[in-house]
mmCIF file of C-alpha atoms in Angstrom:
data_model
loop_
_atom_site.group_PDB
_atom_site.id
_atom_site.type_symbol
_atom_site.label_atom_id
_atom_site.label_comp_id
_atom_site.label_asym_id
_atom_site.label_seq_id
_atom_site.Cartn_x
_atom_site.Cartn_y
_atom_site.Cartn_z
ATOM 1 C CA UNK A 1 0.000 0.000 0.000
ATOM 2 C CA UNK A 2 1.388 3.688 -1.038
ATOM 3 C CA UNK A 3 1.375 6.175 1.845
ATOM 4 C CA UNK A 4 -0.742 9.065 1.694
ATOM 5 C CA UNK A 5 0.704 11.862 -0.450
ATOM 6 C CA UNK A 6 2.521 14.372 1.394
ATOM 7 C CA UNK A 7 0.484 17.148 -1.157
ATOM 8 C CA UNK A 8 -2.748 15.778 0.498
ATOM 9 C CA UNK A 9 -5.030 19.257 1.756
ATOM 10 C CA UNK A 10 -5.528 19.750 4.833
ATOM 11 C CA UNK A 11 -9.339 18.871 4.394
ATOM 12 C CA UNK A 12 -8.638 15.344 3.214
ATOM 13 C CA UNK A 13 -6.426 14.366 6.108
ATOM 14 C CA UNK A 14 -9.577 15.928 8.398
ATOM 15 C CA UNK A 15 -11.865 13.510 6.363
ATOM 16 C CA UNK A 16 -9.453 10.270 6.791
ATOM 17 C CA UNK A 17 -8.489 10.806 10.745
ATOM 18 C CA UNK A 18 -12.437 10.736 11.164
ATOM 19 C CA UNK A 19 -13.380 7.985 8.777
ATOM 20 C CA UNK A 20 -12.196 4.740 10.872
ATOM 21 C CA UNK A 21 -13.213 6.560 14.445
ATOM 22 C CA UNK A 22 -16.284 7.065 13.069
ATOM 23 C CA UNK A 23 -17.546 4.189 11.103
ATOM 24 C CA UNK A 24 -18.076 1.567 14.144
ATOM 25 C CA UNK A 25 -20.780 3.828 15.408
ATOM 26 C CA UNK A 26 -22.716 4.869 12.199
ATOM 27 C CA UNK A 27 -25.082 1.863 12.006
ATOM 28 C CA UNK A 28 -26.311 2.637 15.296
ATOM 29 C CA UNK A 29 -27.039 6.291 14.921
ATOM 30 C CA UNK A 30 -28.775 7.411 12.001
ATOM 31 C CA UNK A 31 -26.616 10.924 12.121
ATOM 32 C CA UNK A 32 -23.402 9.629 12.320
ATOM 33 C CA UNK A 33 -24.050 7.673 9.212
ATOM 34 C CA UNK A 34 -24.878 10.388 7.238
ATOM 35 C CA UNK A 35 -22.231 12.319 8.454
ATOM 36 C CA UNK A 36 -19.443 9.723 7.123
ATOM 37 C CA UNK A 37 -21.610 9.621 4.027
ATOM 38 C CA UNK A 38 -21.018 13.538 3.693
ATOM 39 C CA UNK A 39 -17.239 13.041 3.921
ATOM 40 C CA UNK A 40 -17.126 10.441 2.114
ATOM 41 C CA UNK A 41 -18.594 12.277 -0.538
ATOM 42 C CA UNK A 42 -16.737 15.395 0.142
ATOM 43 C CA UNK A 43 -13.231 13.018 -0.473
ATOM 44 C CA UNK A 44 -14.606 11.277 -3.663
ATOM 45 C CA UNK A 45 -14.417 14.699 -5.394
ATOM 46 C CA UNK A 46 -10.997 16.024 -3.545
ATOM 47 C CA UNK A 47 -9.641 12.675 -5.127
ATOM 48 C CA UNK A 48 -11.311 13.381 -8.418
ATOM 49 C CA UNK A 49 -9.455 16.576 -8.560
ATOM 50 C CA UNK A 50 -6.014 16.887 -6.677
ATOM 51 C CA UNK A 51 -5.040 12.942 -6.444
ATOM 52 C CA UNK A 52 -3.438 10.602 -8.688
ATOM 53 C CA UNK A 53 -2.208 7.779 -6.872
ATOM 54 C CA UNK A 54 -4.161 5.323 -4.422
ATOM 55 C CA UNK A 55 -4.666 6.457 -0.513
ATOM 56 C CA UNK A 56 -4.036 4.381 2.014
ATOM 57 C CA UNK A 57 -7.215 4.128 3.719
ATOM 58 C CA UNK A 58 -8.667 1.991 6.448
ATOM 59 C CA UNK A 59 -10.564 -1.364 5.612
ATOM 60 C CA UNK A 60 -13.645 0.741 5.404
ATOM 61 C CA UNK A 61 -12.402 3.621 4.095
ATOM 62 C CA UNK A 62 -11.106 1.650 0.967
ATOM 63 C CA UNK A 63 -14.607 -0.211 0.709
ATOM 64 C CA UNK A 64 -16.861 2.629 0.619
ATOM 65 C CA UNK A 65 -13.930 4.588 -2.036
ATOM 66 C CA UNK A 66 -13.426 1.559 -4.040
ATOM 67 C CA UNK A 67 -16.013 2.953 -7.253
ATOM 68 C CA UNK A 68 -13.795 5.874 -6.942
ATOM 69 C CA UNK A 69 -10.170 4.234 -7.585
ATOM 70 C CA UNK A 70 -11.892 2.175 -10.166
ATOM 71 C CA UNK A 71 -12.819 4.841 -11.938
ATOM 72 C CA UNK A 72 -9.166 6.521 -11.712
ATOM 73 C CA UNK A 73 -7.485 3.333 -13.053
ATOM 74 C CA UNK A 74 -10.256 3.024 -15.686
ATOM 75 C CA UNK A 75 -9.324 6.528 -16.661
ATOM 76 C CA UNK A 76 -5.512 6.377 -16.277
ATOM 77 C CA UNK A 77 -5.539 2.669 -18.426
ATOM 78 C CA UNK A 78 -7.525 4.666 -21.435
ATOM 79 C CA UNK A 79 -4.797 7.497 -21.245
ATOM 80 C CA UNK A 80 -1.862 4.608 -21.458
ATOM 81 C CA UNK A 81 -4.147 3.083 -24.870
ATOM 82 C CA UNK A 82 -3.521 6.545 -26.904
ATOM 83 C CA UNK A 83 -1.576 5.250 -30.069
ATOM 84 C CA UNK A 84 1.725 7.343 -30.245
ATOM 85 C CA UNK A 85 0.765 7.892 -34.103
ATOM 86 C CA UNK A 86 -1.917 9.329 -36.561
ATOM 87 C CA UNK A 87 -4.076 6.632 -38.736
ATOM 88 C CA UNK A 88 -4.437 8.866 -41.863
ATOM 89 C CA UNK A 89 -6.324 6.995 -44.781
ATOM 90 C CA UNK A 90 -5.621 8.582 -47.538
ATOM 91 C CA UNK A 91 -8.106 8.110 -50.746
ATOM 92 C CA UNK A 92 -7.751 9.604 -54.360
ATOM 93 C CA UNK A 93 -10.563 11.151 -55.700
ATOM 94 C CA UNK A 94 -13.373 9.585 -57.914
ATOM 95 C CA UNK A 95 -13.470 9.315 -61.662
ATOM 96 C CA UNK A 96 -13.821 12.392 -64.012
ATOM 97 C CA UNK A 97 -14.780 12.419 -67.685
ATOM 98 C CA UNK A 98 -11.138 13.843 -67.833
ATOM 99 C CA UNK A 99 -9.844 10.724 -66.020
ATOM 100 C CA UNK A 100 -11.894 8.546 -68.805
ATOM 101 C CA UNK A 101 -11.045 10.643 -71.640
ATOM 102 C CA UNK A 102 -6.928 10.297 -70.897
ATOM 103 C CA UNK A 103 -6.523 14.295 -70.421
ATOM 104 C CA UNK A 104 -4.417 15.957 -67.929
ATOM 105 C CA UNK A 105 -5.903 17.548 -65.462
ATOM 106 C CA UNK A 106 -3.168 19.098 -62.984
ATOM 107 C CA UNK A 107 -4.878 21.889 -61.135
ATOM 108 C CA UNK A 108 -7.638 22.171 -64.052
ATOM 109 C CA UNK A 109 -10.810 22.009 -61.940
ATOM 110 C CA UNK A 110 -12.733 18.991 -62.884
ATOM 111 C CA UNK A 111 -15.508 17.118 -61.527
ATOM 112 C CA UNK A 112 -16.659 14.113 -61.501
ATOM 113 C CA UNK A 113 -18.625 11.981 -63.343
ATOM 114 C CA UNK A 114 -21.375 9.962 -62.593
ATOM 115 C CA UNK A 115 -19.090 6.961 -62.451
ATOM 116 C CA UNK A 116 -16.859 9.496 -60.022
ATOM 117 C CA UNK A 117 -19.783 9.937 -58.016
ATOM 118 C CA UNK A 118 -21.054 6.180 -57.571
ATOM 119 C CA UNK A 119 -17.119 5.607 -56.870
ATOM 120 C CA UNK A 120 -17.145 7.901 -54.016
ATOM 121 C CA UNK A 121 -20.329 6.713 -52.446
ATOM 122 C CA UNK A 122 -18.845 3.037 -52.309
ATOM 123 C CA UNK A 123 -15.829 4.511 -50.364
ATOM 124 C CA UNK A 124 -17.860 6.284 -47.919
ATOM 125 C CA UNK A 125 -20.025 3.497 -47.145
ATOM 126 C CA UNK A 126 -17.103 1.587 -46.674
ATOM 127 C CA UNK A 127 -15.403 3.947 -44.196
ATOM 128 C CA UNK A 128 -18.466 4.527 -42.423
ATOM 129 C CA UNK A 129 -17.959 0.927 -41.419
ATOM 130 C CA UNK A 130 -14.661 1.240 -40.273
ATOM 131 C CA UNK A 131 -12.941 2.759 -37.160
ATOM 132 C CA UNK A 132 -14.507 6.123 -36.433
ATOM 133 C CA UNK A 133 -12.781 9.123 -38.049
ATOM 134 C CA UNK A 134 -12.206 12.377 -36.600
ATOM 135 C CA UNK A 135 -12.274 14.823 -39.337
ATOM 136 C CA UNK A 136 -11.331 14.718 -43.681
ATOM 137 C CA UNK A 137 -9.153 16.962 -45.554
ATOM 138 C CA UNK A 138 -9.012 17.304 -48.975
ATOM 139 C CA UNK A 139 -7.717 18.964 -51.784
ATOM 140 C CA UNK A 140 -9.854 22.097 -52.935
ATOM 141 C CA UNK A 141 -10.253 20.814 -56.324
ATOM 142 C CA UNK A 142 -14.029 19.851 -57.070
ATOM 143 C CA UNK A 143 -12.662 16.306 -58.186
ATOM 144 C CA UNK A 144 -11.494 15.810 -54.265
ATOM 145 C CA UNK A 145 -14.051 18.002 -52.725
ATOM 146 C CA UNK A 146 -16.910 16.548 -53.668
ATOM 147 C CA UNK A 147 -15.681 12.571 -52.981
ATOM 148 C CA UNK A 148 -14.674 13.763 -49.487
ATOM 149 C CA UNK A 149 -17.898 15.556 -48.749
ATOM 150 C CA UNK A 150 -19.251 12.471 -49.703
ATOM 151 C CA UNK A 151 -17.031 10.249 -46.979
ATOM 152 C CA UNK A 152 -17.804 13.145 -44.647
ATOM 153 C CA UNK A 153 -21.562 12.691 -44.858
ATOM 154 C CA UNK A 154 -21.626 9.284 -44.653
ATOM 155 C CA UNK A 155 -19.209 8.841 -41.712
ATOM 156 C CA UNK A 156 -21.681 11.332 -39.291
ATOM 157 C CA UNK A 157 -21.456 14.875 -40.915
ATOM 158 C CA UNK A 158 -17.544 15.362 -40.066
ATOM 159 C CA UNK A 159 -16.105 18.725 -41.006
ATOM 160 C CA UNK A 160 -14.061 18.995 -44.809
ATOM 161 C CA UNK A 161 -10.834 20.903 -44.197
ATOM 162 C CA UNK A 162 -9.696 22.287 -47.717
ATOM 163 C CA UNK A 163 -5.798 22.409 -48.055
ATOM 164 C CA UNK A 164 -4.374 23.821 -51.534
ATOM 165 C CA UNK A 165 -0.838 21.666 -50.827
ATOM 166 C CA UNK A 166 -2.957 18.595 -51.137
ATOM 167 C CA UNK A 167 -3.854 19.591 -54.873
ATOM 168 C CA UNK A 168 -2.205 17.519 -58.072
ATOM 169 C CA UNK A 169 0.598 18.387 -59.854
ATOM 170 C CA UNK A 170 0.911 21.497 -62.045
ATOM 171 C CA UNK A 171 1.691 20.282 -64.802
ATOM 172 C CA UNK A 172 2.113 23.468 -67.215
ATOM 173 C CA UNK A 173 1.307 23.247 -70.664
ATOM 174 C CA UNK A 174 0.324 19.924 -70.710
ATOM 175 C CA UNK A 175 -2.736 20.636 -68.862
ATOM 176 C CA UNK A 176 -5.811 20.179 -70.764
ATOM 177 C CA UNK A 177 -4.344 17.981 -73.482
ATOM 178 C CA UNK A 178 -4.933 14.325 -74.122
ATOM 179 C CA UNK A 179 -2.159 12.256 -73.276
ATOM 180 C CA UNK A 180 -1.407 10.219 -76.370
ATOM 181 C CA UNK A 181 -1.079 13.683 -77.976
ATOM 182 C CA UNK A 182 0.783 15.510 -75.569
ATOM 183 C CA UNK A 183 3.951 14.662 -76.987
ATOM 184 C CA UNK A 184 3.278 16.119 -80.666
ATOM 185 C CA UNK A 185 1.229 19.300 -78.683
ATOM 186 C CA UNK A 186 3.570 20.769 -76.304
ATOM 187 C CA UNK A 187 7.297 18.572 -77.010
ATOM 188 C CA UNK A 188 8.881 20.417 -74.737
ATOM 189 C CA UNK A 189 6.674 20.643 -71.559
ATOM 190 C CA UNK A 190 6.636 16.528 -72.597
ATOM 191 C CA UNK A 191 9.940 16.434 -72.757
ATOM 192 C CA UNK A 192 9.994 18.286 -69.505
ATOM 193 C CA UNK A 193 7.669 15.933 -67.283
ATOM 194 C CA UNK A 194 9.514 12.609 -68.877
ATOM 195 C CA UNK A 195 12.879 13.916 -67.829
ATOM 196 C CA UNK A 196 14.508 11.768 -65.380
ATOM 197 C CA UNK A 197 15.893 14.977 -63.404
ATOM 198 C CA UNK A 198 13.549 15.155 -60.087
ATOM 199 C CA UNK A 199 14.087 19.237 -60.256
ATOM 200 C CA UNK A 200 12.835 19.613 -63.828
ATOM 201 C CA UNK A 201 9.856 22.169 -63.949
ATOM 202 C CA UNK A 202 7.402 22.181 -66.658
ATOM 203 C CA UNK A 203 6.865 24.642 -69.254
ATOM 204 C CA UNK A 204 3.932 27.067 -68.368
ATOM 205 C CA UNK A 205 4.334 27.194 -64.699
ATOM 206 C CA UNK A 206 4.378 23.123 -64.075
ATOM 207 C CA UNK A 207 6.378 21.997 -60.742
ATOM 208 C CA UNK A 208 8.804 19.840 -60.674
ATOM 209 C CA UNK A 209 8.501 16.140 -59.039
ATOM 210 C CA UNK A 210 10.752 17.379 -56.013
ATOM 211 C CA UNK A 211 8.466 20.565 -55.818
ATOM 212 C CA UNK A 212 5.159 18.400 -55.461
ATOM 213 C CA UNK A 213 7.218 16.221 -53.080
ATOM 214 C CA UNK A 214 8.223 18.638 -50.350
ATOM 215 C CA UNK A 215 4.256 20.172 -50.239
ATOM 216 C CA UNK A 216 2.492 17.351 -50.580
ATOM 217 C CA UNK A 217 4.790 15.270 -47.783
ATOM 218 C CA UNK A 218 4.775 18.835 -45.540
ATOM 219 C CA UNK A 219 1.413 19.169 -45.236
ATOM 220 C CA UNK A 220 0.504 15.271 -44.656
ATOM 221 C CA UNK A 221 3.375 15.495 -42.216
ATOM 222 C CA UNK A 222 1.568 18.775 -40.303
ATOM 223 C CA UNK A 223 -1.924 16.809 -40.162
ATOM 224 C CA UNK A 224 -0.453 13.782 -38.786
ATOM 225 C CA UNK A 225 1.260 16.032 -35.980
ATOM 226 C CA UNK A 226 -2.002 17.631 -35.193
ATOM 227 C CA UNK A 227 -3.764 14.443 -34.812
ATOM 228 C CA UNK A 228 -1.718 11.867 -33.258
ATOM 229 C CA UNK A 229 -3.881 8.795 -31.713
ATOM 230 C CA UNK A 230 -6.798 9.710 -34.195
ATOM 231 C CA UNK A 231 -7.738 8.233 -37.323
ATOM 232 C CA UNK A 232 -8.138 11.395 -40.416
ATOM 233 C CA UNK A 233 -9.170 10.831 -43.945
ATOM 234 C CA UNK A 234 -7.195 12.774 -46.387
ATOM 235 C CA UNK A 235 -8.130 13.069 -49.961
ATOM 236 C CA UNK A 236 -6.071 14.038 -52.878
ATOM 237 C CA UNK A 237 -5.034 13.256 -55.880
ATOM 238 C CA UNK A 238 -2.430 10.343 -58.074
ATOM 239 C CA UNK A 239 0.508 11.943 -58.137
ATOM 240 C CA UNK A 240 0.373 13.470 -54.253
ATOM 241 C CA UNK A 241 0.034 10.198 -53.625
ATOM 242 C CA UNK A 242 2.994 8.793 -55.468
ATOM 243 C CA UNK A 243 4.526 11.041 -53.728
ATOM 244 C CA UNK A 244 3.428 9.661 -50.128
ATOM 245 C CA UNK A 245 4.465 6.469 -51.534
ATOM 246 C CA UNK A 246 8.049 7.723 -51.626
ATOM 247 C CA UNK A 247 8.195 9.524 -48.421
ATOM 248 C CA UNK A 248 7.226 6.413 -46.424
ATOM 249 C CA UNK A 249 8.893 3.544 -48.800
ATOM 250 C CA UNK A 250 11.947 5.300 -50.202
ATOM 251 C CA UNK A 251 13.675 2.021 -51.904
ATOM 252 C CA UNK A 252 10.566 0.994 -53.700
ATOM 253 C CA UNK A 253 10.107 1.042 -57.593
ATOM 254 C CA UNK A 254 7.165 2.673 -58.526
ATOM 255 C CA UNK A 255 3.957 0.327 -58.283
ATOM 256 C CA UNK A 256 1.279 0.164 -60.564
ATOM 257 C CA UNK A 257 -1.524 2.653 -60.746
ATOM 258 C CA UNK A 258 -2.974 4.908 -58.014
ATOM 259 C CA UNK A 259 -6.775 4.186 -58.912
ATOM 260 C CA UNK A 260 -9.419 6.022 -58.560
ATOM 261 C CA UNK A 261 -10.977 6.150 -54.584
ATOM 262 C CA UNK A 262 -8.219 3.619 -54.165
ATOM 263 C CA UNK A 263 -7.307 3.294 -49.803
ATOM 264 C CA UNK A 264 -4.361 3.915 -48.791
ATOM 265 C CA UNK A 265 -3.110 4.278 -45.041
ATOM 266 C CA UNK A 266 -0.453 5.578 -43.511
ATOM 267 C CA UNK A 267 0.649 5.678 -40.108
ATOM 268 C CA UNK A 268 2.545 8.483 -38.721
ATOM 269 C CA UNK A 269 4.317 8.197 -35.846
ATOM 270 C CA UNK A 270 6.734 10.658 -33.455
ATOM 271 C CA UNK A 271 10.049 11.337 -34.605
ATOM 272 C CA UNK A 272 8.995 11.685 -38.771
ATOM 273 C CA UNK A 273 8.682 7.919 -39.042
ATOM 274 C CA UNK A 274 6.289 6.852 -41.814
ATOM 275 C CA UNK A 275 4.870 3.297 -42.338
ATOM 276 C CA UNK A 276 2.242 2.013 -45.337
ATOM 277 C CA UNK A 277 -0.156 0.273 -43.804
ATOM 278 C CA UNK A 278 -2.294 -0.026 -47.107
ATOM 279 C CA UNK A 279 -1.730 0.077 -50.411
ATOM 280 C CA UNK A 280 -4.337 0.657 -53.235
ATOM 281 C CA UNK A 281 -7.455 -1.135 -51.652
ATOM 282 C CA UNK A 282 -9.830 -0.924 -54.116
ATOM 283 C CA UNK A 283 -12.412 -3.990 -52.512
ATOM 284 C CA UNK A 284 -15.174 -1.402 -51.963
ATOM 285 C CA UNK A 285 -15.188 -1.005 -56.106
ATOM 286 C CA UNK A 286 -15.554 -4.711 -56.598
ATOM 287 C CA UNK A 287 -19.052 -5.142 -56.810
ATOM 288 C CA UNK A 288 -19.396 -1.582 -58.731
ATOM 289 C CA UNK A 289 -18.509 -2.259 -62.120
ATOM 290 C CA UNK A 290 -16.663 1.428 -61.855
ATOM 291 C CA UNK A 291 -13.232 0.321 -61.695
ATOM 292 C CA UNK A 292 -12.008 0.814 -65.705
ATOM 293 C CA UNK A 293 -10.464 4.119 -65.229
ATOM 294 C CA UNK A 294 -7.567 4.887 -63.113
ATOM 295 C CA UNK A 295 -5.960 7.942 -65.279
ATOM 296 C CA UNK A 296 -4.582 10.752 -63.265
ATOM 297 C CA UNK A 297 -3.232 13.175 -65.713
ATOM 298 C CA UNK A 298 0.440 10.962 -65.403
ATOM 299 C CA UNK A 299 1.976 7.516 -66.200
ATOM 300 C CA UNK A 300 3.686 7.232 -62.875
ATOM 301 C CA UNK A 301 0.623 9.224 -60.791
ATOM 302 C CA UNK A 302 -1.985 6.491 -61.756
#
C-alpha cells in the first residue's frame, strides 16, 4: 500500500483521521451515518481533482472509495491506450470524364462523373464501417471536394478541411491535353515531365517532381502532428500520392496505378517515421462495375 501523499489538503487528512473513528458507530445512529456519508462524498471529489495515486485508507475507508479508484485506473488505463501515431487513410478522388477521356488535369478544376460519383459513395459506405474518423481533408479541387464531402456525410457529418498543398501536380502546358497527344502538342513541356531529373519544372508554370514532393509530404506530415492517436481521412489526388508512396517507402520502384478512390493508409508516428499500412485497396469497387479508369493526368501518378 502507497502512503498518503505528502500534497494531500488539509481537508482530506480531516476527512481520513475521522473515517475509521467514526464508522463503528454509524449503524447505530442514524446521524453519524450520514455524516461519514457527507465526507465520504466530500473526499470522492478532492480525489477526483487533486489525487493521482491510491490512498491508504482503512478497511472501510477503501470499501466505501473503491467505485472511486476504479474509476481513476479506468481513466488512467484509457490514457496509457492513446496510439503514439496518426491513422491517416488517404483516398484519391473519384473518376472524371477527364480521367476517362486520358486528359491531364493538374490543377484544371474537374468534376466528376457519374461513375466518379457512384465511386465515391462506395468509399464512404465503406469507411463509415470502419474505425470512427475524426475529421477529412481534402484537396480544394471539385474532383477531391466533392468525394470527401461524400465520406464526410456518410461517416456522421464530419467537417471537410480544404488544403491547396494537397492539390495535383501542375503540370504546365500539358494541362488540358490528351495524353497520347501531348507529346506532338507541347514537345517540350513533354519532354519536360519525362525527364529523369527530379528538379525539372514544366513549361507554363508546371512543378517539378521534387516541388510536389516537399508540399504534398509537408502538409501530410503537419496533419499527422495535429492528430496523433486519431484516425483522419485525407483526400487528394495520383501523383500526391505517389509522392506519399516515396516519403514512407523510399527504396521501392514505382507500383502500378494509383486508382481512382483507391485506400491507402499511412501511419505516422513521433520522430517523422512513416509506415504504409495499405496500399491501393480498391475492394469497396468490386461489386461496382466502376473500376475501368484509373488515369490521373500521369503515367507514374496512376
Amino acid at each position: 500500500m502507497r502512503a498518503v501523499p505528502t500534497c494531500l489538503p488539509v481537508t482530506a487528512n480531516w476527512l481520513l483521521s475521522s473515517s475509521s473513528s467514526s464508522s463503528s458507530k454509524s449503524q447505530s445512529s442514524p446521524n453519524l451515518f450520514f455524516h461519514n456519508s457527507f465526507r465520504f462524498r466530500a473526499l470522492h471529489q478532492l480525489l477526483r481533482r487533486n489525487v493521482s495515486s491510491t490512498l491508504t485508507l482503512t478497511r472501510c475507508s477503501t470499501h466505501l472509495l473503491r467505485k472511486v479508484e476504479f474509476s481513476m485506473a479506468e481513466s488512467d488505463s484509457s490514457c496509457d491506450n492513446i496510439p503514439a501515431y496518426a491513422e491517416i487513410v488517404v483516398v484519391r478522388h473519384g473518376e472524371t470524364e477527364w480521367n476517362h477521356d486520358g486528359r491531364i488535369q493538374g490543377h484544371l478544376d474537374i468534376d466528376l462523373n457519374d461513375a466518379g460519383r457512384q465511386q465515391a459513395v462506395a468509399v464512404a459506405e465503406r469507411l463509415s464501417k470502419e474505425p470512427k474518423i475524426s475529421v477529412v481533408y481534402s484537396s480544394d479541387l471539385k474532383r477531391a471536394l466533392v468525394t470527401a464531402e461524400t465520406i464526410a456525410a456518410k461517416c456522421g457529418g464530419l467537417e471537410v478541411i480544404k488544403d491547396t498543398d494537397l492539390r495535383e501536380r501542375h503540370l504546365g502546358d500539358l494541362q488540358g491535353k490528351v495524353y497520347s497527344d501531348a507529346v506532338k502538342a507541347c514537345p517540350e513541356a513533354y519532354k519536360a515531365f519525362t525527364s529523369p531529373s527530379k528538379d525539372q519544372e514544366i513549361p507554363g508554370g508546371g512543378e517539378s517532381r521534387d516541388q510536389l514532393f516537399v508540399r504534398c509530404t509537408s502538409a501530410l506530415q503537419r496533419i499527422g502532428n495535429k492528430h496523433k492517436g486519431e484516425r483522419v481521412v485525407v483526400v487528394t489526388h495520383g501523383g500526391v500520392i505517389r509522392s506519399l508512396y516515396k516519403r514512407a517507402c523510399p527504396n521501392e520502384k514505382t507500383g502500378p496505378k494509383v486508382l481512382n478512390t483507391s485506400v491507402n493508409v499511412f501511419h505516422l508516428s513521433d520522430g517523422d517515421k512513416w509506415t504504409l499500412q495499405v496500399r491501393g485497396d480498391v475492394s469497396h469497387l468490386d461489386q461496382t462495375g466502376f473500376l475501368e479508369s484509373g488515369f490521373g493526368g500521369d503515367k507514374n501518378s496512376g
